[in-house]
Every structure is written in C-alpha cells, then in structure tokens.
C-alpha cells in the first residue's frame, strides 16, 4: 500500500473519530480490549466505531426512558441489526405447517396462573450457551426446552448437544448453520430415540458435518411435543407457567426498527439477542407480546419475565 493511501486511511479514521466524542472513543477502545476485537483496515475500524457509538446512544436513550427493562453492551456492539440477523438468525418456517396444537393450553383461567415463574430456581435450565457465527438458533431452542422437559421428568438436568441436531437432523428438513426449525429437531429426537449430551458431542459452530451420534451417549429422550396456539397470549402464558421452559422463535427485525443486538439485562421479552428463546417443552414459532416465564437468551444473563405487554 502506498504512503498516500495509508495517509488517506488514517485521515478517514481521524474524521470518523472527530464525529464521535472522545469519551466514546475511549469506551470503544476498552470494549475492543475486553472482547479481543481487531479490524483489518482503518476504514473498517472507523465504521465499527460509528456503529458502536450508535448502539451506545440507543442504550443510553432507552434506559433513560425507564421502560421497565434495561439493555446493555455485549460482544455484538459493533454490529448493526441487519448484520447480526444475517449472522445468527436461522429459523426456517415452512409456508405450510401441520398443526400440532394443544387446545387445552388456551382454556386455563389467567387469574389462576402465578404472577411470575423462574424455571432456573427449579433447576431445569442449563447455563447460557453461545451459538457463535452460525445460524443454528433453532438447535439451541430445541435443546433448551428438551433439557427442561427431561429435568422435570427425571430430576436430572443434562446439557444436550446442539451439534448432534445440526449434523444429524437434515433428513427432517434442517440445514445446520443455514437454518432449521425446532419442530423438525423434535421429530429427529423422537425418531432417533434420543439426543447425545453436550459433553460427548460438543458444539463446533459449523455444519452440518458428518453425523457422529452414539446411542451410548444419549442424554435425554423425547416422546412427543405440542405447539402453542399461534397468536394466543393466554396459551403462551399457560404453557410457560405450567409446563416448563418452552421453545419460542422471535424475529428481532419485527420488534422495533431501532432495536440493536445488545443484552437485555432485565427484559420481559428477548427480541434483541436471538431469533430463538427458551420458554417451554412445547414447540412454537410465534412472536409473543404478553408472556410469563423465564428467559434464557444468547449471550445474556437470563431474567424473569412477567405479564408485560411488549
């Protein structure tokens, strides 16, 4: 690269930094150090500083409005919503989906439900997992709800293998890091008579690779699953309050135009982090606006959700 080109690039960074307060530039440098971030060119760093600044502005503005939940910075702070969605959103909904709804979930009296439920306190939620740069959100949602159902049935909480689902459920319609559907993953577990443990089949954030499932390493089995009625807030509340952690798909692009890929630290919903969230042992692909249950989202501390409109 010529000396003139280097000077031009450095000038570009200087211009970008000049438009960002010095305190924010310092925050950006601290954030880079915390998460080990580096960029190939000065122009790329200038762009990421701009995005980081805009995301921080959103955090400060949002939290100042005291909307009942707060958001904070995480490792995705230099990404736009579109970039984050392209990296991790892997839900693949079919145009026509066979109904597998449990109608009983919509018939429970709302007043009979508890005001809040935290399934972590019952020992049925595993620690937070990170899908990395792979559109495998559907597999994490599947394991989360299956782990909860297994723990409630046996008293034994076992971390299950997302990579097993990524590599081995293609026959059911899933496409590994290119996307999938929780229902198809549930079907695989049922047909396969089980799913391997995380310890025996660790996550690689790529695939589908060669299927390495081993019967000797099964961590849980599944006999059936049900969908929550599409569009029914009561059914979702009932399932999350009475069944256990459920599997929910949420599209962050449809929640609000100014949302950012940041941590929801005390949020009643989880639209900012991932397209799938663990809620119950039933499978669903609806976008809830009123929920009761415990959330486990990608890369963020799980919070207790309450009946809150979103």
Coordinates of N, CA, C and O in Angstrom, one line a residue, residues 57-225:
X57 N -25.6 5.0 22.0 CA -26.6 6.0 22.1 C -28.0 5.4 22.3 O -28.8 6.0 23.1
X58 N -28.3 4.3 21.6 CA -29.5 3.6 21.8 C -29.7 3.1 23.3 O -30.7 3.3 23.9
X59 N -28.6 2.6 23.8 CA -28.7 2.1 25.2 C -29.0 3.2 26.2 O -29.9 3.1 27.0
X60 N -28.3 4.3 26.0 CA -28.4 5.4 26.9 C -29.8 6.0 26.8 O -30.5 6.3 27.8
X61 N -30.3 6.1 25.6 CA -31.6 6.7 25.4 C -32.7 5.8 25.9 O -33.7 6.2 26.6
X62 N -32.6 4.5 25.6 CA -33.6 3.5 26.1 C -33.7 3.5 27.6 O -34.7 3.5 28.2
X63 N -32.5 3.3 28.2 CA -32.5 3.2 29.7 C -33.0 4.4 30.4 O -33.5 4.4 31.5
X64 N -32.7 5.6 29.8 CA -33.2 6.9 30.4 C -34.7 7.0 30.4 O -35.2 7.7 31.2
X65 N -35.4 6.2 29.5 CA -36.8 6.3 29.4 C -37.5 5.4 30.5 O -38.7 5.5 30.6
X66 N -36.7 4.6 31.2 CA -37.2 3.7 32.2 C -38.5 2.9 31.8 O -39.6 3.1 32.3
X67 N -38.3 2.1 30.8 CA -39.4 1.3 30.2 C -39.7 0.0 30.9 O -40.6 -0.7 30.5
X68 N -39.1 -0.2 32.1 CA -39.3 -1.4 32.8 C -38.3 -2.5 32.6 O -38.3 -3.5 33.3
X69 N -37.4 -2.3 31.7 CA -36.3 -3.2 31.5 C -35.1 -2.4 30.9 O -35.3 -1.3 30.4
X70 N -33.9 -2.9 31.1 CA -32.7 -2.2 30.6 C -32.0 -3.1 29.6 O -32.2 -4.3 29.5
X71 N -31.2 -2.4 28.8 CA -30.3 -3.1 27.9 C -28.9 -2.7 28.1 O -28.6 -1.6 28.8
X72 N -27.9 -3.4 27.7 CA -26.5 -3.1 27.9 C -25.6 -3.7 26.8 O -26.1 -4.4 25.9
X73 N -24.4 -3.3 26.8 CA -23.4 -3.7 25.7 C -23.0 -5.1 25.9 O -22.9 -5.6 27.0
X74 N -22.7 -5.7 24.8 CA -22.1 -7.1 24.8 C -21.1 -7.2 23.6 O -20.7 -6.2 23.0
X75 N -20.7 -8.4 23.2 CA -19.7 -8.6 22.2 C -20.2 -8.3 20.8 O -19.5 -8.2 19.9
X76 N -21.5 -8.0 20.6 CA -22.1 -7.7 19.3 C -22.3 -6.2 19.1 O -23.0 -5.8 18.2
X77 N -21.7 -5.4 19.9 CA -21.9 -4.0 19.9 C -21.4 -3.2 18.7 O -21.7 -2.1 18.5
X78 N -20.6 -3.9 17.9 CA -20.1 -3.2 16.6 C -20.9 -3.7 15.4 O -20.5 -3.4 14.3
X79 N -22.0 -4.4 15.6 CA -22.8 -4.9 14.5 C -24.1 -4.1 14.4 O -24.7 -3.7 15.5
X80 N -24.6 -3.9 13.2 CA -26.0 -3.4 13.0 C -27.0 -4.5 13.2 O -26.6 -5.7 13.2
X81 N -28.3 -4.2 13.3 CA -29.3 -5.2 13.4 C -29.3 -6.1 12.2 O -29.4 -7.4 12.3
X82 N -29.1 -5.6 11.0 CA -29.1 -6.4 9.8 C -27.9 -7.4 9.8 O -28.0 -8.5 9.4
X83 N -26.7 -6.9 10.2 CA -25.6 -7.7 10.3 C -25.7 -8.8 11.3 O -25.4 -10.0 11.0
X84 N -26.2 -8.5 12.5 CA -26.4 -9.5 13.5 C -27.5 -10.6 13.0 O -27.2 -11.8 13.2
X85 N -28.6 -10.1 12.4 CA -29.6 -11.0 12.0 C -29.0 -12.0 10.9 O -29.3 -13.2 11.0
X86 N -28.2 -11.5 10.0 CA -27.7 -12.3 9.0 C -26.7 -13.3 9.6 O -26.6 -14.4 9.0
X87 N -26.1 -13.0 10.7 CA -25.1 -13.9 11.3 C -25.7 -15.0 12.0 O -25.2 -16.2 12.0
X88 N -26.8 -14.8 12.8 CA -27.3 -15.8 13.7 C -28.7 -16.2 13.4 O -29.1 -17.3 13.9
X89 N -29.5 -15.5 12.7 CA -30.9 -15.9 12.5 C -31.0 -17.1 11.6 O -30.8 -16.9 10.4
X90 N -31.5 -18.2 12.1 CA -31.5 -19.4 11.3 C -32.9 -20.1 11.2 O -33.0 -21.3 10.8
X91 N -33.9 -19.4 11.7 CA -35.2 -20.1 11.7 C -35.7 -20.2 10.3 O -35.7 -19.2 9.5
X92 N -36.2 -21.4 10.0 CA -36.7 -21.6 8.6 C -38.2 -22.2 8.8 O -38.4 -23.3 8.9
X93 N -39.1 -21.2 8.7 CA -40.5 -21.6 8.8 C -41.1 -22.1 7.4 O -40.9 -21.4 6.4
X94 N -41.7 -23.2 7.4 CA -42.3 -23.7 6.1 C -43.5 -22.9 5.8 O -44.1 -22.3 6.7
X95 N -43.8 -22.7 4.5 CA -45.0 -22.0 4.1 C -46.3 -22.6 4.6 O -47.2 -21.9 5.0
X96 N -46.3 -23.9 4.7 CA -47.5 -24.6 5.3 C -47.0 -25.6 6.3 O -46.1 -26.4 6.1
X97 N -47.5 -25.4 7.5 CA -47.1 -26.2 8.6 C -48.2 -27.0 9.2 O -49.3 -26.4 9.5
X98 N -48.1 -28.3 9.4 CA -49.1 -29.1 10.0 C -49.4 -28.7 11.5 O -48.4 -28.5 12.2
X99 N -50.6 -28.5 11.8 CA -51.0 -28.1 13.1 C -50.8 -29.2 14.2 O -51.2 -30.3 13.9
X100 N -50.1 -28.9 15.2 CA -49.9 -29.8 16.3 C -50.2 -29.1 17.7 O -49.5 -29.2 18.6
X101 N -51.3 -28.4 17.7 CA -51.6 -27.5 18.8 C -52.3 -28.3 19.9 O -53.2 -29.2 19.7
X102 N -52.0 -27.9 21.2 CA -52.7 -28.5 22.3 C -53.8 -27.4 22.7 O -53.4 -26.4 23.3
X103 N -55.0 -27.7 22.4 CA -56.1 -26.7 22.7 C -56.3 -26.4 24.1 O -56.9 -25.4 24.5
X104 N -55.9 -27.4 25.0 CA -56.1 -27.2 26.4 C -55.4 -26.0 27.0 O -55.8 -25.4 28.0
X105 N -54.3 -25.6 26.3 CA -53.5 -24.5 26.8 C -54.2 -23.2 26.8 O -53.8 -22.2 27.5
X106 N -55.2 -23.0 25.9 CA -55.9 -21.8 25.8 C -57.2 -21.7 26.7 O -57.9 -20.7 26.6
X107 N -57.4 -22.7 27.5 CA -58.6 -22.8 28.3 C -58.4 -22.5 29.8 O -59.3 -22.6 30.5
X108 N -57.2 -22.3 30.2 CA -56.9 -22.0 31.6 C -57.2 -20.6 32.0 O -57.0 -19.7 31.2
X109 N -57.8 -20.4 33.2 CA -58.1 -19.1 33.7 C -56.8 -18.4 34.0 O -56.0 -18.8 34.8
X110 N -56.7 -17.2 33.4 CA -55.5 -16.4 33.6 C -55.2 -16.1 35.0 O -54.1 -16.0 35.5
X111 N -56.3 -15.8 35.8 CA -56.2 -15.5 37.2 C -55.6 -16.6 38.0 O -55.1 -16.4 39.1
X112 N -55.7 -17.8 37.5 CA -55.2 -19.0 38.2 C -53.7 -19.2 38.0 O -53.1 -20.1 38.7
X113 N -53.1 -18.4 37.2 CA -51.6 -18.5 36.9 C -50.8 -17.7 37.9 O -51.3 -16.6 38.3
X114 N -49.6 -18.1 38.2 CA -48.7 -17.3 39.1 C -48.3 -16.0 38.4 O -48.2 -16.0 37.2
X115 N -48.0 -15.0 39.2 CA -47.6 -13.7 38.6 C -46.3 -13.8 37.9 O -46.0 -13.0 37.0
X116 N -45.4 -14.7 38.3 CA -44.1 -14.9 37.6 C -43.6 -16.3 37.8 O -44.0 -17.0 38.8
X117 N -42.8 -16.7 36.9 CA -42.2 -18.1 37.0 C -40.7 -18.0 36.6 O -40.4 -17.4 35.6
X118 N -39.8 -18.5 37.4 CA -38.4 -18.6 37.1 C -38.0 -20.1 37.2 O -37.7 -20.6 38.2
X119 N -37.9 -20.7 36.0 CA -37.6 -22.1 35.9 C -36.1 -22.4 36.3 O -35.8 -23.5 36.6
X120 N -35.3 -21.4 36.4 CA -33.9 -21.6 36.9 C -33.9 -22.0 38.3 O -33.1 -22.9 38.8
X121 N -34.8 -21.4 39.1 CA -34.9 -21.7 40.5 C -35.4 -23.2 40.8 O -35.2 -23.7 41.9
X122 N -36.0 -23.8 39.8 CA -36.4 -25.2 39.9 C -35.4 -26.1 39.3 O -35.6 -27.3 39.3
X123 N -34.2 -25.6 38.9 CA -33.1 -26.4 38.5 C -33.3 -27.1 37.1 O -32.8 -28.2 36.9
X124 N -34.0 -26.5 36.2 CA -34.3 -27.1 34.9 C -33.8 -26.3 33.7 O -34.1 -26.6 32.6
X125 N -32.9 -25.3 34.0 CA -32.3 -24.5 32.9 C -30.8 -24.6 33.0 O -30.2 -24.3 34.0
X126 N -30.2 -25.0 31.9 CA -28.7 -25.0 31.9 C -28.1 -23.6 31.7 O -28.8 -22.7 31.3
X127 N -26.8 -23.5 31.9 CA -26.2 -22.2 31.8 C -26.3 -21.7 30.3 O -26.5 -22.5 29.4
X128 N -26.1 -20.4 30.1 CA -26.2 -19.8 28.8 C -25.2 -20.4 27.8 O -24.0 -20.6 28.2
X129 N -25.6 -20.6 26.6 CA -24.7 -21.1 25.6 C -24.6 -20.0 24.5 O -25.4 -19.1 24.4
X130 N -23.6 -20.2 23.6 CA -23.3 -19.2 22.6 C -23.3 -19.9 21.2 O -22.4 -20.7 21.0
X131 N -24.1 -19.5 20.3 CA -24.2 -20.2 19.0 C -23.1 -19.7 18.1 O -22.8 -20.4 17.1
X132 N -22.4 -18.6 18.4 CA -21.3 -18.1 17.5 C -21.9 -17.7 16.2 O -23.1 -17.3 16.0
X133 N -21.0 -17.6 15.1 CA -21.4 -17.2 13.8 C -22.0 -18.3 13.0 O -21.4 -18.8 12.0
X134 N -23.1 -18.8 13.4 CA -23.8 -20.0 12.8 C -25.3 -19.8 13.0 O -25.7 -19.5 14.1
X135 N -26.0 -20.0 11.9 CA -27.5 -19.9 12.0 C -28.2 -21.1 12.6 O -29.1 -21.7 12.0
X136 N -27.7 -21.4 13.8 CA -28.2 -22.6 14.5 C -29.1 -22.3 15.7 O -29.2 -23.2 16.6
X137 N -29.7 -21.2 15.7 CA -30.5 -20.8 16.8 C -31.6 -21.8 17.1 O -31.9 -22.1 18.3
X138 N -32.2 -22.4 16.1 CA -33.2 -23.4 16.2 C -32.8 -24.6 17.1 O -33.5 -25.2 17.8
X139 N -31.5 -25.0 17.0 CA -31.0 -26.1 17.7 C -30.8 -25.8 19.2 O -31.1 -26.6 20.1
X140 N -30.5 -24.6 19.5 CA -30.3 -24.2 20.9 C -31.7 -24.1 21.6 O -31.9 -24.4 22.7
X141 N -32.7 -23.6 20.8 CA -34.1 -23.5 21.3 C -34.6 -24.9 21.6 O -35.3 -25.2 22.6
X142 N -34.3 -25.8 20.7 CA -34.7 -27.2 20.9 C -34.1 -27.9 22.1 O -34.8 -28.5 22.9
X143 N -32.8 -27.7 22.2 CA -32.1 -28.4 23.4 C -32.6 -27.7 24.7 O -32.8 -28.4 25.7
X144 N -32.8 -26.4 24.7 CA -33.2 -25.8 25.9 C -34.5 -26.3 26.5 O -34.6 -26.6 27.7
X145 N -35.5 -26.4 25.6 CA -36.8 -26.9 26.0 C -36.7 -28.4 26.4 O -37.4 -28.9 27.3
X146 N -35.9 -29.2 25.6 CA -35.8 -30.6 25.9 C -35.1 -30.9 27.2 O -35.4 -31.8 27.9
X147 N -34.0 -30.1 27.4 CA -33.3 -30.2 28.7 C -34.3 -29.9 29.9 O -34.2 -30.6 30.9
X148 N -35.2 -28.9 29.7 CA -36.1 -28.6 30.8 C -37.1 -29.7 31.0 O -37.4 -30.1 32.1
X149 N -37.7 -30.3 29.9 CA -38.6 -31.3 30.0 C -38.0 -32.6 30.6 O -38.6 -33.3 31.5
X150 N -36.8 -32.9 30.2 CA -36.1 -34.1 30.8 C -35.8 -33.9 32.3 O -36.0 -34.8 33.1
X151 N -35.4 -32.7 32.7 CA -35.1 -32.4 34.1 C -36.4 -32.5 34.9 O -36.3 -33.0 36.0
X152 N -37.5 -32.0 34.4 CA -38.7 -32.1 35.2 C -39.2 -33.5 35.3 O -39.8 -33.9 36.3
X153 N -38.9 -34.3 34.3 CA -39.4 -35.7 34.3 C -38.5 -36.6 35.1 O -39.0 -37.6 35.7
X154 N -37.2 -36.3 35.2 CA -36.3 -37.2 35.8 C -35.6 -36.7 37.0 O -35.0 -37.4 37.8
X155 N -35.6 -35.3 37.2 CA -34.9 -34.7 38.3 C -33.4 -34.5 38.0 O -32.6 -34.1 38.8
X156 N -33.0 -34.8 36.7 CA -31.6 -34.7 36.3 C -31.4 -33.7 35.2 O -31.9 -34.0 34.1
X157 N -30.8 -32.6 35.4 CA -30.5 -31.6 34.4 C -29.3 -32.0 33.6 O -28.2 -32.0 34.1
X158 N -29.4 -32.2 32.3 CA -28.3 -32.6 31.4 C -28.2 -31.6 30.2 O -29.2 -31.3 29.6
X159 N -27.0 -31.1 30.0 CA -26.8 -30.2 28.8 C -26.8 -31.1 27.6 O -26.0 -32.1 27.5
X160 N -27.6 -30.8 26.6 CA -27.7 -31.6 25.4 C -27.0 -31.0 24.2 O -26.7 -29.8 24.2
X161 N -26.8 -31.8 23.2 CA -25.9 -31.4 22.1 C -26.6 -30.8 20.9 O -27.4 -31.4 20.2
X162 N -26.3 -29.5 20.7 CA -26.8 -28.8 19.5 C -26.2 -29.3 18.3 O -26.8 -29.4 17.2
X163 N -24.9 -29.7 18.4 CA -24.1 -30.1 17.2 C -24.7 -31.4 16.7 O -24.7 -31.7 15.5
X164 N -25.2 -32.3 17.6 CA -25.9 -33.5 17.2 C -27.1 -33.2 16.3 O -27.3 -33.8 15.2
X165 N -27.9 -32.2 16.6 CA -29.0 -31.8 15.8 C -28.6 -31.1 14.5 O -29.1 -31.4 13.4
X166 N -27.5 -30.3 14.5 CA -27.0 -29.7 13.3 C -26.5 -30.7 12.3 O -26.8 -30.6 11.1
X167 N -25.8 -31.7 12.8 CA -25.2 -32.7 11.9 C -26.2 -33.8 11.5 O -26.1 -34.3 10.3
X168 N -27.2 -34.1 12.3 CA -27.9 -35.4 12.1 C -29.4 -35.2 11.7 O -30.1 -36.2 11.4
X169 N -29.9 -34.0 11.8 CA -31.4 -33.8 11.5 C -31.7 -33.3 10.1 O -32.8 -32.7 9.9
X170 N -30.8 -33.4 9.2 CA -31.0 -32.9 7.8 C -32.2 -33.7 7.2 O -32.9 -33.1 6.4
X171 N -32.3 -35.0 7.5 CA -33.4 -35.7 6.8 C -34.8 -35.2 7.2 O -35.8 -35.4 6.5
X172 N -34.8 -34.6 8.4 CA -36.1 -34.0 8.9 C -36.3 -32.6 8.3 O -37.4 -32.0 8.5
X173 N -35.3 -32.0 7.6 CA -35.5 -30.8 6.9 C -34.6 -29.6 7.4 O -34.6 -28.5 6.9
X174 N -33.8 -29.9 8.5 CA -32.9 -28.8 9.0 C -31.7 -28.7 8.1 O -31.2 -29.7 7.5
X175 N -31.1 -27.5 8.2 CA -29.9 -27.3 7.3 C -28.7 -26.8 8.1 O -27.9 -26.0 7.6
X176 N -28.5 -27.2 9.3 CA -27.4 -26.9 10.1 C -27.3 -25.4 10.3 O -28.2 -24.7 10.7
X177 N -26.1 -24.8 10.0 CA -25.9 -23.4 10.2 C -26.6 -22.5 9.2 O -26.7 -21.3 9.3
X178 N -27.3 -23.1 8.2 CA -28.1 -22.4 7.2 C -29.5 -22.3 7.6 O -30.4 -21.9 6.9
X179 N -29.8 -22.8 8.9 CA -31.2 -22.7 9.4 C -31.9 -24.0 9.6 O -31.5 -25.1 9.2
X180 N -33.0 -23.9 10.4 CA -33.8 -25.0 10.7 C -35.0 -24.7 11.5 O -35.3 -23.5 11.6
X181 N -35.7 -25.7 12.0 CA -37.0 -25.5 12.7 C -37.0 -26.4 13.9 O -36.6 -27.6 13.8
X182 N -37.4 -25.9 15.0 CA -37.5 -26.6 16.2 C -38.3 -27.9 16.1 O -38.0 -29.0 16.6
X183 N -39.5 -27.8 15.4 CA -40.3 -28.9 15.3 C -39.6 -30.1 14.6 O -39.8 -31.2 15.0
X184 N -38.9 -29.7 13.5 CA -38.1 -30.8 12.8 C -37.1 -31.4 13.7 O -36.8 -32.6 13.6
X185 N -36.5 -30.6 14.6 CA -35.5 -31.1 15.5 C -36.1 -32.0 16.6 O -35.6 -33.1 16.9
X186 N -37.3 -31.7 17.0 CA -38.0 -32.5 18.0 C -38.4 -33.9 17.3 O -38.2 -34.9 17.9
X187 N -38.8 -33.8 16.0 CA -39.1 -35.0 15.3 C -37.9 -35.9 15.2 O -38.0 -37.1 15.3
X188 N -36.7 -35.3 15.0 CA -35.5 -36.1 14.9 C -35.2 -36.8 16.2 O -34.9 -38.0 16.3
X189 N -35.3 -36.1 17.3 CA -35.0 -36.7 18.6 C -36.0 -37.9 18.9 O -35.6 -38.9 19.4
X190 N -37.3 -37.7 18.5 CA -38.2 -38.8 18.7 C -37.9 -40.0 17.9 O -37.8 -41.1 18.4
X191 N -37.7 -39.7 16.6 CA -37.3 -40.8 15.6 C -36.0 -41.5 16.0 O -35.9 -42.7 15.8
X192 N -35.1 -40.7 16.5 CA -33.7 -41.2 16.8 C -33.7 -41.9 18.2 O -32.6 -42.5 18.6
X193 N -34.8 -41.8 18.9 CA -34.8 -42.4 20.3 C -33.8 -41.7 21.2 O -33.3 -42.4 22.1
X194 N -33.6 -40.4 21.0 CA -32.7 -39.7 21.9 C -31.8 -38.7 21.2 O -31.6 -38.7 20.0
X195 N -31.1 -37.9 22.1 CA -30.1 -37.0 21.6 C -28.9 -37.1 22.6 O -29.0 -37.3 23.8
X196 N -27.7 -36.9 22.0 CA -26.5 -37.1 22.8 C -26.3 -35.9 23.7 O -26.8 -34.8 23.5
X197 N -25.4 -36.1 24.7 CA -25.1 -35.0 25.6 C -24.1 -34.0 25.0 O -23.4 -34.3 24.0
X198 N -24.1 -32.8 25.5 CA -23.1 -31.8 25.1 C -21.7 -32.2 25.3 O -20.8 -32.0 24.5
X199 N -21.5 -32.9 26.4 CA -20.1 -33.3 26.8 C -19.6 -34.3 25.8 O -18.4 -34.3 25.4
X200 N -20.4 -35.2 25.3 CA -20.0 -36.2 24.3 C -20.0 -35.8 22.9 O -19.3 -36.4 22.1
X201 N -20.7 -34.7 22.6 CA -20.8 -34.2 21.2 C -20.8 -32.7 21.3 O -21.8 -32.1 21.1
X202 N -19.6 -32.1 21.5 CA -19.5 -30.7 21.7 C -19.8 -29.8 20.5 O -19.7 -30.3 19.3
X203 N -20.2 -28.6 20.8 CA -20.6 -27.6 19.7 C -19.4 -27.1 18.9 O -18.4 -26.8 19.5
X204 N -19.5 -27.0 17.6 CA -18.4 -26.6 16.7 C -18.8 -25.3 15.9 O -17.9 -24.8 15.2
X205 N -20.0 -24.9 16.0 CA -20.5 -23.7 15.3 C -20.3 -23.8 13.8 O -20.0 -22.8 13.1
X206 N -20.4 -25.0 13.2 CA -20.4 -25.2 11.8 C -21.1 -26.5 11.4 O -21.4 -27.3 12.3
X207 N -21.5 -26.6 10.2 CA -22.1 -27.8 9.8 C -23.4 -27.5 8.9 O -23.7 -26.4 8.7
X208 N -24.0 -28.6 8.5 CA -23.9 -30.0 9.0 C -22.6 -30.7 8.6 O -22.2 -30.6 7.5
X209 N -22.0 -31.3 9.7 CA -20.8 -32.1 9.5 C -21.3 -33.6 9.5 O -22.5 -33.9 9.6
X210 N -20.3 -34.5 9.4 CA -20.7 -35.9 9.5 C -21.4 -36.2 10.8 O -20.9 -35.8 11.9
X211 N -22.5 -36.9 10.8 CA -23.2 -37.3 12.0 C -22.4 -38.3 12.8 O -22.0 -39.3 12.3
X212 N -22.2 -37.9 14.1 CA -21.4 -38.7 15.0 C -22.2 -39.2 16.2 O -21.7 -39.4 17.3
X213 N -23.5 -39.3 16.1 CA -24.4 -39.7 17.2 C -24.0 -41.1 17.6 O -23.8 -42.0 16.8
X214 N -24.0 -41.3 18.9 CA -23.8 -42.6 19.5 C -24.8 -42.9 20.6 O -25.0 -42.1 21.5
X215 N -25.5 -44.0 20.4 CA -26.5 -44.4 21.4 C -26.0 -44.4 22.8 O -26.8 -44.0 23.8
X216 N -24.8 -44.8 23.0 CA -24.2 -44.9 24.4 C -24.1 -43.5 25.1 O -24.0 -43.4 26.3
X217 N -24.2 -42.4 24.3 CA -24.0 -41.1 24.8 C -25.3 -40.3 24.9 O -25.3 -39.1 25.1
X218 N -26.5 -41.0 24.8 CA -27.8 -40.3 24.9 C -27.9 -39.7 26.2 O -27.7 -40.3 27.3
X219 N -28.4 -38.4 26.2 CA -28.6 -37.7 27.4 C -30.0 -37.5 27.8 O -30.4 -37.2 28.9
X220 N -30.9 -37.6 26.8 CA -32.3 -37.4 27.0 C -33.1 -38.0 25.8 O -32.6 -38.1 24.7
X221 N -34.3 -38.4 26.1 CA -35.2 -38.8 25.0 C -36.5 -38.0 25.0 O -36.7 -37.2 26.0
X222 N -37.3 -38.1 24.0 CA -38.5 -37.3 23.8 C -39.6 -38.2 23.2 O -39.3 -38.9 22.2
X223 N -40.7 -38.1 23.8 CA -41.8 -39.0 23.2 C -42.8 -38.2 22.4 O -43.4 -38.7 21.5
X224 N -43.0 -36.9 22.7 CA -44.0 -36.1 21.9 C -43.7 -34.6 22.2 O -43.0 -34.2 23.1
X225 N -44.4 -33.8 21.5 CA -44.3 -32.3 21.7 C -45.6 -31.7 21.1 O -46.3 -32.3 20.3

